[in-house]
Coordinates of C-alpha atoms in Angstrom, one line a residue:
Chain A
M1 CA 1.4 51.8 8.8
V2 CA 0.3 49.1 10.1
M3 CA 2.3 47.8 12.6
K4 CA 2.9 44.2 13.7
I5 CA 1.7 43.3 17.2
G6 CA 3.3 39.9 18.9
I7 CA 1.2 38.3 21.5
L8 CA 2.8 35.9 23.3
A9 CA 0.8 32.4 23.1
L10 CA 2.1 30.1 25.7
Q11 CA -1.0 30.2 27.3
G12 CA -4.5 32.3 28.4
A13 CA -6.2 34.4 26.5
V14 CA -4.7 35.4 23.2
R15 CA -8.0 35.9 20.8
E16 CA -9.1 38.0 23.4
H17 CA -5.9 40.6 22.4
A18 CA -5.7 39.8 18.6
R19 CA -9.4 41.1 18.6
L20 CA -8.3 44.0 19.9
V21 CA -5.3 45.1 17.7
E22 CA -7.0 43.4 14.7
A23 CA -10.0 46.2 16.1
C24 CA -7.1 49.7 16.1
G25 CA -6.4 48.1 12.5
H26 CA -3.4 46.8 12.9
E27 CA -2.2 43.2 12.7
A28 CA -2.0 41.0 15.3
V29 CA 0.5 37.6 15.3
P30 CA 0.6 35.1 17.7
I31 CA 4.2 34.3 19.1
K32 CA 5.3 30.6 19.7
R33 CA 8.5 30.5 18.6
V34 CA 11.9 32.7 20.2
E35 CA 12.0 33.1 16.0
E36 CA 8.6 34.9 15.8
L37 CA 10.0 38.2 18.2
K38 CA 11.8 38.5 15.5
H39 CA 9.4 39.6 13.0
I40 CA 7.2 42.3 15.3
D41 CA 6.9 45.7 16.4
G42 CA 6.3 45.5 19.8
L43 CA 4.7 42.3 22.3
I44 CA 1.1 41.5 24.1
L45 CA 1.5 39.3 27.2
P46 CA -1.4 38.6 28.3
G47 CA -3.5 37.8 31.0
G48 CA -3.2 34.3 32.4
E49 CA -1.1 32.0 34.4
S50 CA 1.8 33.7 35.8
T51 CA 3.5 30.8 36.7
T52 CA 3.0 28.5 33.7
M53 CA 3.7 30.7 31.8
R54 CA 7.1 31.7 32.4
R55 CA 7.8 27.6 32.8
L56 CA 6.9 27.7 29.5
M57 CA 9.3 31.2 28.9
D58 CA 11.9 29.2 30.6
R59 CA 11.5 26.4 28.6
Y60 CA 11.1 27.9 25.0
G61 CA 14.1 30.1 25.1
F62 CA 11.6 33.5 25.7
T63 CA 13.1 34.2 29.1
E64 CA 16.6 35.3 28.2
V65 CA 15.9 36.2 24.7
L66 CA 12.7 38.9 26.2
R67 CA 15.6 40.4 29.0
Q68 CA 17.7 41.3 26.1
S69 CA 15.0 42.7 24.1
S70 CA 14.3 46.3 23.2
L71 CA 10.8 45.2 22.3
P72 CA 8.4 47.6 23.6
M73 CA 6.0 45.6 25.8
F74 CA 2.1 45.3 27.8
G75 CA 1.5 42.9 30.3
T76 CA -2.5 42.3 31.7
C77 CA -2.7 40.4 34.8
A78 CA 0.0 38.1 34.0
G79 CA 2.0 39.5 31.6
L80 CA 2.6 42.6 34.3
I81 CA 4.0 40.8 37.0
L82 CA 5.9 38.4 34.1
L83 CA 7.2 43.0 33.4
A84 CA 8.0 44.1 37.2
E85 CA 11.6 44.4 37.8
N86 CA 10.9 42.1 41.6
V87 CA 7.5 40.4 43.3
T88 CA 6.8 40.3 46.6
D89 CA 6.5 36.8 47.5
Q90 CA 8.9 35.4 44.9
T91 CA 13.0 36.1 45.3
C92 CA 13.2 37.4 41.5
G93 CA 11.4 38.5 39.1
H94 CA 10.7 37.3 35.4
L95 CA 11.9 39.8 33.0
G96 CA 12.4 42.7 34.9
K97 CA 11.7 45.4 32.5
L98 CA 9.7 47.3 34.2
D99 CA 10.7 49.4 37.5
I100 CA 7.7 47.8 39.8
T101 CA 7.4 46.0 42.6
V102 CA 4.4 43.6 42.4
A103 CA 1.3 41.2 45.0
R104 CA 0.1 38.7 43.1
N105 CA -3.5 38.2 43.9
S106 CA -4.2 41.1 45.9
F107 CA -7.8 41.4 45.4
G108 CA -8.2 38.2 46.6
R109 CA -9.2 34.5 45.2
Q110 CA -12.1 34.6 42.4
V111 CA -14.7 34.8 45.2
D112 CA -12.9 38.4 45.3
S113 CA -12.1 38.8 41.8
F114 CA -14.5 41.8 40.1
E115 CA -16.2 45.1 37.4
A116 CA -14.8 48.7 38.3
Q117 CA -14.8 51.8 35.8
L118 CA -11.4 54.0 36.7
D119 CA -9.9 57.0 35.0
V120 CA -6.8 56.3 33.6
R121 CA -4.1 59.1 32.7
G122 CA -4.0 59.7 28.5
I123 CA -7.5 58.4 28.1
D124 CA -10.5 60.6 27.9
E125 CA -13.4 57.2 29.0
K126 CA -13.5 56.1 31.3
A127 CA -11.7 52.7 31.3
E128 CA -13.8 49.9 31.8
A129 CA -11.6 47.1 34.0
V130 CA -12.0 43.7 34.7
F131 CA -9.7 42.8 37.3
I132 CA -9.5 38.5 38.1
R133 CA -7.7 37.4 41.3
A134 CA -4.9 40.6 39.5
P135 CA -1.8 41.5 41.9
H136 CA -1.7 45.0 41.9
I137 CA 1.8 48.0 42.0
V138 CA 3.3 48.1 45.3
S139 CA 6.5 50.7 44.7
A140 CA 7.4 52.1 41.7
G141 CA 11.1 53.5 40.4
S142 CA 12.0 56.9 38.6
G143 CA 11.5 56.7 35.1
V144 CA 7.8 55.1 35.8
E145 CA 5.2 57.0 35.2
I146 CA 1.8 55.8 37.6
L147 CA -2.0 56.3 35.1
S148 CA -3.9 54.4 37.1
E149 CA -5.7 53.5 40.8
T150 CA -8.5 51.9 42.8
A151 CA -9.1 50.9 46.5
G152 CA -5.6 53.0 46.4
K153 CA -4.3 51.1 44.9
T154 CA -1.7 51.7 41.5
V155 CA -2.9 49.1 39.0
A156 CA -1.7 51.0 36.1
V157 CA 2.1 52.1 35.5
R158 CA 4.2 53.3 32.1
S159 CA 7.6 53.5 31.8
E160 CA 9.0 54.4 28.3
R161 CA 9.0 51.1 26.4
H162 CA 6.7 49.1 29.1
L163 CA 3.1 49.3 29.6
G164 CA 2.2 47.3 32.4
I165 CA -2.0 46.9 33.9
S166 CA -3.0 44.7 36.4
F167 CA -6.5 43.8 35.3
H168 CA -8.1 42.0 31.4
P169 CA -9.1 45.7 28.9
E170 CA -8.9 41.6 26.8
L171 CA -12.4 40.8 28.2
T172 CA -13.9 44.6 27.5
D173 CA -14.8 45.7 24.1
S174 CA -13.3 49.2 24.6
T175 CA -9.9 49.9 22.7
V176 CA -8.8 52.1 24.7
F177 CA -5.1 50.8 26.3
H178 CA -4.3 48.3 23.3
Q179 CA -4.8 52.1 20.8
Y180 CA -2.8 53.8 23.7
F181 CA 0.2 50.8 23.6
I182 CA 0.2 50.4 19.9
D183 CA 0.5 54.4 19.4
M184 CA 3.6 53.5 21.8
V185 CA 4.6 51.9 19.9
A186 CA 4.4 54.2 16.7
S187 CA 6.1 57.0 18.4
L188 CA 9.4 55.2 19.8
A189 CA 9.6 53.3 15.6
A190 CA 8.9 57.2 14.0
E191 CA 12.0 57.3 16.9
T192 CA 14.3 55.2 15.5
I193 CA 13.9 56.0 12.4
R194 CA 14.2 60.0 12.9
Chain B
M1 CA -18.2 50.3 42.7
Q2 CA -17.0 47.1 42.3
Q3 CA -19.2 45.0 41.2
T4 CA -17.9 41.0 42.2
G5 CA -19.5 37.5 40.1
T6 CA -21.0 39.1 37.1
E7 CA -20.8 37.1 34.0
R8 CA -17.5 39.2 32.5
V9 CA -15.1 38.1 35.6
K10 CA -16.2 34.6 36.1
R11 CA -17.0 33.8 32.4
G12 CA -13.3 35.9 31.8
M13 CA -11.5 33.4 34.7
A14 CA -12.1 30.5 33.1
E15 CA -10.1 32.8 29.5
M16 CA -7.0 32.8 31.2
Q17 CA -6.5 29.0 31.4
K18 CA -7.0 28.4 28.0
G19 CA -4.1 26.2 26.3
G20 CA -3.3 25.1 29.7
V21 CA -4.0 21.6 32.4
I22 CA -6.0 20.7 35.0
M23 CA -5.4 18.9 36.8
D24 CA -6.8 16.4 39.7
V25 CA -4.8 16.2 42.9
V26 CA -5.4 14.5 46.4
N27 CA -3.6 16.0 48.3
A28 CA -1.0 18.8 48.7
E29 CA 2.1 17.3 47.7
Q30 CA 0.0 16.5 44.5
A31 CA -0.7 19.7 44.3
K32 CA 2.7 21.3 43.9
V33 CA 3.5 18.3 41.7
A34 CA 1.0 19.7 39.5
E35 CA 2.2 23.8 39.5
A36 CA 5.8 22.9 39.1
A37 CA 5.1 21.0 36.4
G38 CA 3.4 24.1 34.6
A39 CA -0.7 23.5 35.5
V40 CA -2.8 26.3 35.9
A41 CA -5.0 25.0 38.2
V42 CA -5.7 22.2 40.1
M43 CA -9.0 19.9 40.7
A44 CA -9.2 19.7 44.8
L45 CA -11.2 15.5 45.3
E46 CA -10.5 13.1 47.9
R47 CA -10.6 10.4 44.8
V48 CA -9.3 10.5 41.4
P49 CA -12.2 8.9 38.9
S50 CA -9.7 5.6 38.0
D51 CA -10.1 5.0 42.3
I52 CA -13.8 6.3 42.8
R53 CA -14.7 3.2 39.9
A54 CA -12.5 1.1 41.6
A55 CA -14.1 1.9 45.2
G56 CA -18.1 1.6 44.6
G57 CA -20.1 3.2 47.1
V58 CA -21.4 7.1 47.3
A59 CA -18.2 9.8 46.3
R60 CA -19.1 13.1 47.6
A61 CA -17.4 16.6 48.0
C62 CA -13.8 17.0 48.7
D63 CA -13.2 17.3 53.1
P64 CA -12.4 20.1 53.9
R65 CA -9.4 19.7 55.5
I66 CA -8.2 18.7 52.1
V67 CA -9.4 21.7 49.9
E68 CA -7.7 23.8 52.4
E69 CA -4.5 21.9 52.9
V70 CA -4.9 22.5 48.6
V71 CA -6.0 25.7 49.0
D72 CA -3.2 26.4 51.2
A73 CA -0.6 24.4 49.2
V74 CA -1.0 26.4 46.0
S75 CA -0.9 29.5 44.4
I76 CA -3.0 28.9 40.8
P77 CA -6.2 28.7 41.4
V78 CA -7.8 26.2 42.7
M79 CA -10.6 23.9 42.0
A80 CA -13.0 22.0 43.3
K81 CA -15.6 19.1 42.9
C82 CA -19.1 19.3 44.0
R83 CA -22.4 16.6 43.5
I84 CA -25.2 17.3 41.0
G85 CA -27.0 19.4 42.4
H86 CA -26.0 20.1 46.3
I87 CA -26.7 23.1 46.8
T88 CA -25.2 22.5 49.9
E89 CA -22.1 21.2 49.4
A90 CA -21.7 23.8 46.4
R91 CA -22.0 26.9 49.1
V92 CA -19.6 25.0 51.9
L93 CA -17.1 24.7 48.9
E94 CA -17.3 28.5 48.0
S95 CA -17.5 29.5 51.9
L96 CA -12.9 27.6 51.7
G97 CA -12.3 30.1 49.3
V98 CA -12.1 28.0 46.2
D99 CA -11.6 29.3 42.8
Y100 CA -14.6 27.1 40.6
I101 CA -16.8 24.3 41.8
D102 CA -16.6 21.4 39.3
E103 CA -20.8 20.3 39.7
S104 CA -19.4 17.0 38.2
E105 CA -21.0 14.1 37.0
V106 CA -17.5 11.9 38.1
L107 CA -19.0 12.0 42.3
T108 CA -22.8 10.7 42.6
P109 CA -25.7 13.1 42.4
A110 CA -27.4 13.6 44.5
D111 CA -30.0 14.5 42.5
E112 CA -31.4 13.3 40.1
V113 CA -33.6 15.6 38.4
F114 CA -32.1 19.5 38.6
H115 CA -28.5 20.7 38.7
L116 CA -27.7 23.8 40.5
K117 CA -28.9 26.9 39.2
K118 CA -24.9 28.4 39.4
D119 CA -26.1 32.2 37.8
D120 CA -26.3 32.1 42.3
Y121 CA -23.1 31.9 43.1
T122 CA -20.4 34.0 42.8
V123 CA -17.5 31.5 43.1
P124 CA -17.9 30.8 38.9
F125 CA -19.4 27.0 38.0
V126 CA -17.6 24.5 35.1
C127 CA -20.3 21.8 33.7
G128 CA -19.6 18.7 32.1
C129 CA -21.5 18.3 28.5
R130 CA -22.2 15.7 25.4
N131 CA -23.9 17.9 23.2
I132 CA -24.7 20.9 22.4
G133 CA -28.0 20.9 24.5
E134 CA -27.0 20.0 27.2
A135 CA -24.0 23.1 26.4
A136 CA -27.1 24.6 25.8
R137 CA -28.8 23.5 29.8
R138 CA -25.4 24.3 32.2
I139 CA -25.1 27.6 30.8
G140 CA -28.5 28.5 30.6
E141 CA -28.2 27.6 34.5
G142 CA -25.2 29.9 34.2
A143 CA -22.1 28.0 33.5
S144 CA -18.9 30.0 33.1
M145 CA -17.2 27.4 31.5
L146 CA -17.5 23.9 30.0
R147 CA -16.1 19.7 29.2
T148 CA -16.7 17.3 27.9
K149 CA -18.1 14.5 29.9
G150 CA -16.1 11.4 28.5
E151 CA -15.4 9.0 30.3
P152 CA -14.0 9.5 33.3
G153 CA -11.3 7.0 35.2
T154 CA -11.0 4.9 31.9
G155 CA -7.7 6.4 30.1
N156 CA -10.4 6.2 26.8
I157 CA -10.5 8.9 24.8
V158 CA -12.9 7.7 22.8
E159 CA -15.6 10.0 24.4
A160 CA -14.3 12.8 24.7
V161 CA -13.0 12.5 21.0
R162 CA -17.3 12.1 20.6
H163 CA -18.1 14.3 22.8
M164 CA -15.7 17.3 21.7
R165 CA -17.1 16.6 17.7
M166 CA -20.7 16.9 18.9
V167 CA -20.7 20.2 20.4
N168 CA -19.3 21.6 17.5
Q169 CA -20.9 19.6 14.8
E170 CA -23.1 21.7 16.8
V171 CA -22.3 24.9 16.8
R172 CA -21.2 24.5 13.5
Q173 CA -25.3 24.1 12.4
I174 CA -26.0 25.7 14.9
S175 CA -24.8 29.4 13.1
V176 CA -25.8 28.9 9.4
M177 CA -29.9 28.7 11.1
S178 CA -32.4 31.3 10.2
D179 CA -33.7 31.8 13.5
D180 CA -36.9 30.0 13.2
E181 CA -34.8 26.9 12.3
L182 CA -33.6 27.8 15.4
M183 CA -35.8 28.0 18.3
T184 CA -37.5 23.9 16.4
E185 CA -33.8 23.2 17.6
A186 CA -34.5 24.7 20.8
K187 CA -37.3 22.4 21.0
N188 CA -35.8 19.4 19.7
Q189 CA -32.8 20.0 22.3
G190 CA -35.0 20.9 24.9
A191 CA -31.8 24.0 25.3
P192 CA -33.0 27.3 25.8
Y193 CA -33.4 29.4 22.7
D194 CA -31.5 33.1 24.3
V195 CA -28.4 31.0 24.8
L196 CA -28.7 28.9 21.1
K197 CA -29.0 33.0 19.4
E198 CA -26.3 34.3 21.4
I199 CA -23.9 30.7 20.1
K200 CA -25.3 31.5 16.7
M201 CA -24.4 35.5 16.6
L202 CA -20.7 34.2 17.9
G203 CA -19.7 31.4 16.0
K204 CA -18.8 29.7 19.0
L205 CA -20.1 28.6 22.0
P206 CA -20.4 31.9 24.9
V207 CA -18.2 29.7 27.2
V208 CA -14.8 27.7 26.4
N209 CA -14.5 24.2 26.8
F210 CA -12.2 21.8 28.5
A211 CA -11.1 18.6 27.5
A212 CA -12.3 15.9 29.9
G213 CA -12.6 12.4 31.0
G214 CA -10.5 9.3 29.6
V215 CA -6.8 11.8 28.9
A216 CA -3.9 9.6 29.2
T217 CA -1.1 10.0 27.3
P218 CA 0.4 14.2 25.7
Q219 CA -0.6 12.9 22.8
D220 CA -4.4 12.6 23.8
A221 CA -4.8 15.4 25.3
A222 CA -3.1 17.4 22.0
L223 CA -5.5 15.3 19.8
M224 CA -8.0 17.6 22.3
M225 CA -6.7 20.9 21.3
E226 CA -6.8 19.2 17.5
L227 CA -9.9 18.8 17.6
G228 CA -10.8 22.0 20.0
A229 CA -10.3 22.5 23.1
D230 CA -9.9 25.6 24.8
G231 CA -7.8 23.6 27.5
V232 CA -7.5 20.2 28.8
F233 CA -8.1 18.9 31.8
V234 CA -6.4 15.4 33.5
G235 CA -7.6 13.5 36.3
S236 CA -6.5 9.6 37.1
G237 CA -4.1 10.6 33.7
V238 CA -1.3 11.9 35.8
F239 CA -1.2 11.4 39.3
K240 CA -2.3 6.6 38.3
S241 CA 1.2 7.0 35.6
E242 CA 4.6 5.5 36.5
N243 CA 6.4 8.6 37.0
P244 CA 3.3 11.7 37.7
E245 CA 6.7 14.3 37.6
K246 CA 7.9 13.7 34.3
F247 CA 4.0 12.9 32.6
A248 CA 2.6 16.2 34.3
K249 CA 5.0 18.3 32.4
A250 CA 5.0 16.2 29.4
I251 CA 1.1 16.6 29.1
V252 CA 1.8 21.0 29.4
E253 CA 3.7 20.9 26.5
A254 CA 2.0 18.7 25.3
T255 CA -1.6 20.9 25.0
T256 CA 0.3 24.5 24.7
H257 CA 2.5 22.6 21.2
Y258 CA -0.3 20.2 20.0
Q259 CA 0.8 20.4 16.5
D260 CA 4.8 20.3 16.7
Y261 CA 4.5 16.0 17.0
E262 CA 8.2 15.8 16.6
L263 CA 8.9 17.4 19.9
I264 CA 5.6 14.8 21.6
G265 CA 7.2 12.1 20.0
R266 CA 10.2 13.1 22.3
L267 CA 8.5 13.5 25.4
A268 CA 6.8 10.4 24.7
K269 CA 9.5 8.5 24.3
E270 CA 10.8 9.9 27.7
L271 CA 7.7 8.8 30.0
G272 CA 6.5 5.0 31.4
S273 CA 3.5 3.2 31.1
A274 CA 0.8 5.1 30.9
M275 CA -2.4 3.9 33.1
T276 CA -4.1 0.9 32.1
G277 CA -6.9 1.9 29.9
I278 CA -11.0 0.4 30.1
D279 CA -12.7 -0.1 26.3
I280 CA -16.5 1.5 27.2
S281 CA -18.2 -1.3 25.8
Q282 CA -16.8 -3.2 29.1
L283 CA -19.2 -0.9 31.0
S284 CA -23.0 -1.4 31.5
L285 CA -25.3 1.7 30.8
E286 CA -25.1 2.5 35.1
E287 CA -21.4 2.4 34.6
R288 CA -20.7 5.0 32.8
M289 CA -20.5 8.6 34.1
Q290 CA -21.2 9.8 31.4
E291 CA -24.6 9.6 31.8
R292 CA -25.3 10.3 34.8
G293 CA -27.4 15.2 35.0
W294 CA -28.9 15.3 31.9

């Protein structure tokens, strides 16, 4: 079945995610308005500037709706920060979807941004990972599975409905993470039907 | 193994800025206003372009104290300008931890023959361009992001429009050229053949291209998005307006929702007057910043 995967299109690398969703054989839908959330099976929160995205999410009513929503979500970099329950230098998190604490810019400034090959639990091949002023996961609650680490820092996690990673698969040609998310969406949809 | 300063890391950083607004700021206080309004980055400089125009003399890279002040004040990325060809200004900015350097015609060029060899640096660069020749040469030197030159500090959008339309038109032409035509095009444009080949293969520029140089109203920002800009730089427009805070927010919203004309109308209604504009024909060739660099 072809899944409709929304990509929050307020700011950031939207087109790149759309390209990989389509490469997996599914439909990519840019989301600029809250009403558009009704027609999708899963939502990607792309990389960009988390501060900017949060401001725009508040202004257009996304924050409240997404907090209540049961949509499966996949966040990369800034998107991971949006999904987290806690952010270290802020009084509260944004959407509180993943029971984790994240720290922003944890690998340094842009000159420290890097590429690496990662081992990821549940994915057979090495994953190409591009880290740009990336956050990392400081701690994770009991319902959260740790999928990958680099330099002693957790950089990929999942729960039943949510996938969060520190880096940008959308800047590579590899579809492994998008396929992983779409499989999550499909199995959750199958459960609901059953 | 972790690899820093790769092409993907440098170009990718600019990809994350897409759909956003980058604002010129001259101190920490302005940087905080820009961040609060939803800017995706700030550009630290000593004077905004319209003041550089008014002051005359030599415009140099920003005082390191201001750069540090701005870096400490905000969590969004900080960019800073260096003079065209000024290797040391660029290296100093890199050592200060700046996230992106603009090798900019807004400052007085330090070298009238050579631009920086930008792929030598770990920090990524953005450069101005008016046509595909300039765009391809800057990419060939290692620029990871482009912007239109426009005509900075004028509050007049006409040059940014001209440059955005020109580059996009030339990209479309290149994408349907045969390989032999492409070599002649490279010769005529003085553009690296490999870069033109990459543009042809992708059907678009291999790096993002923002609008810059003359954006003075939310409508201007939205117009540039309509014409295919990946995002917008606002120089003098924000802090030379009547109410910078409101103005900055309006520009950000208009950039995100550039086809929501009702919203843009509402935003514009609440703003005071924009900065005073300058007609380009009133500027002599020497006064036009876009003529700097090649």
